[in-house]
Amino acid sequence: MKIKSGRFKIFILAAAVGTGLFGAFVNAQTNPTNEQVIQIVAKKFNYAPNVIMLKKDRPVVLEFTTLDVVMGFNVPDLKIRTDIIPGKVSRVHLVPDKAGTFPFVCDIFCGSGHEDMSGKIIVT
Ligand SMILES: [Cu+2]
C-alpha cells in the first residue's frame, strides 16, 4: 500500500509510537524488571527443584517457601544467601553475569538430614 498523504503518515507513526509506549507502560506496571520467576520449595531435607537453570544476563527472582522448618539458601560463589521461614516467601533477585555451575547449600541446621540439603544453579 502506497501512502500519499503526509498527514496520514504522521498519524500512522504517532499511533505506532503511542501503542509501543502504552505497551511498555503496561509491561512496566505488571513486571517492572521483566524478571523470570522461579519458585523453590524447601522441605526436610531437600529443595525442589534442586537444579536451577538460569540464563546469563536475564534478571530472575528466586521465591522460596518451606513446608516445615527454617532453612537457609546459600550460594557462596554468587554471594547469595537468604533464610527460608515457614509462612513467608523469601525472595532473592539476581542477574547472573557469568556462566557456570554454582553449588548451593542449606546453612541453617534443620535436622538430621541437614548435610544432604544441597543443589546447584546452572547458568548458560
Ligand atoms: Cu539445613
XYZ file of C-alpha atoms and ligand atoms in Angstrom:
125
model
C 0.000 0.000 0.000
C 1.418 3.345 -1.010
C 0.605 6.180 1.373
C 0.296 9.559 -0.375
C -0.880 11.808 2.427
C 1.766 13.298 4.693
C -0.763 13.728 7.494
C -1.772 10.097 7.246
C 1.890 9.048 7.561
C 2.241 11.166 10.683
C -0.954 9.649 12.096
C 0.332 6.116 11.482
C 3.695 6.996 13.049
C 2.019 8.561 16.096
C -0.269 5.555 16.511
C 2.677 3.155 16.291
C 4.739 5.105 18.817
C 1.752 5.505 21.119
C 0.932 1.818 21.000
C 4.549 0.934 21.733
C 4.744 3.326 24.658
C 1.458 2.109 26.066
C 2.637 -1.481 25.755
C 5.844 -0.599 27.587
C 3.820 1.207 30.258
C 1.516 -1.768 30.796
C 4.510 -4.117 30.947
C 6.238 -1.844 33.463
C 3.114 -1.806 35.629
C 2.832 -5.564 35.726
C 6.521 -6.573 35.905
C 8.882 -3.645 36.317
C 12.076 -5.557 35.624
C 10.691 -8.339 33.420
C 12.222 -10.836 35.827
C 11.874 -14.542 35.371
C 10.234 -16.020 38.482
C 11.395 -19.364 39.843
C 9.667 -20.896 42.831
C 11.661 -23.180 45.105
C 10.113 -25.243 47.882
C 12.261 -26.411 50.764
C 11.332 -29.425 52.839
C 13.331 -31.637 55.160
C 15.842 -32.278 53.601
C 15.839 -31.040 50.047
C 14.914 -28.263 47.676
C 12.510 -28.666 44.779
C 13.900 -28.105 42.282
C 17.463 -28.701 43.418
C 18.853 -27.839 39.978
C 18.015 -24.284 38.886
C 18.665 -23.395 35.262
C 19.271 -19.698 34.559
C 20.243 -17.653 31.534
C 23.217 -15.329 31.708
C 22.180 -11.644 31.933
C 18.466 -12.473 32.347
C 17.010 -10.964 35.543
C 15.456 -13.535 37.825
C 13.754 -13.647 41.185
C 14.023 -16.806 43.242
C 10.992 -17.246 45.518
C 11.446 -19.597 48.448
C 8.967 -21.234 50.762
C 9.410 -24.022 53.290
C 6.929 -26.756 54.113
C 8.302 -27.390 57.580
C 11.208 -25.739 59.420
C 13.535 -22.758 58.945
C 16.082 -23.426 56.221
C 18.882 -21.485 54.611
C 19.850 -20.984 50.988
C 23.471 -20.096 50.412
C 25.304 -19.850 47.080
C 28.835 -18.852 48.123
C 30.151 -18.442 44.571
C 27.390 -15.922 43.745
C 27.405 -14.300 47.194
C 23.702 -15.004 47.646
C 22.002 -16.175 50.807
C 18.608 -15.983 52.457
C 16.663 -17.555 55.273
C 13.568 -19.534 54.336
C 10.951 -19.113 57.052
C 7.695 -21.045 57.479
C 4.663 -18.980 56.407
C 6.729 -16.445 54.471
C 8.060 -16.043 50.954
C 11.758 -15.172 50.759
C 12.930 -13.536 47.558
C 16.364 -13.209 46.007
C 16.770 -11.000 42.948
C 19.746 -11.507 40.712
C 21.101 -11.059 37.230
C 23.621 -13.839 36.548
C 26.600 -12.220 34.856
C 28.715 -15.315 34.337
C 28.056 -18.796 33.025
C 28.892 -21.817 35.123
C 27.723 -24.223 37.802
C 27.292 -22.810 41.297
C 26.539 -25.194 44.196
C 24.150 -24.117 46.946
C 23.574 -25.483 50.431
C 21.326 -25.066 53.429
C 23.357 -23.200 56.043
C 20.915 -23.384 58.956
C 20.907 -26.608 60.944
C 17.450 -28.018 60.186
C 17.669 -31.607 61.403
C 19.353 -34.937 60.900
C 19.469 -34.631 57.089
C 20.777 -31.074 57.027
C 24.102 -32.047 55.445
C 22.222 -33.517 52.466
C 20.432 -30.259 51.614
C 22.182 -29.030 48.517
C 21.752 -28.337 44.839
C 23.192 -26.245 42.067
C 22.455 -23.260 39.908
C 23.496 -23.725 36.294
C 23.881 -20.536 34.268
C 24.156 -20.902 30.490
Cu 19.614 -27.332 56.883
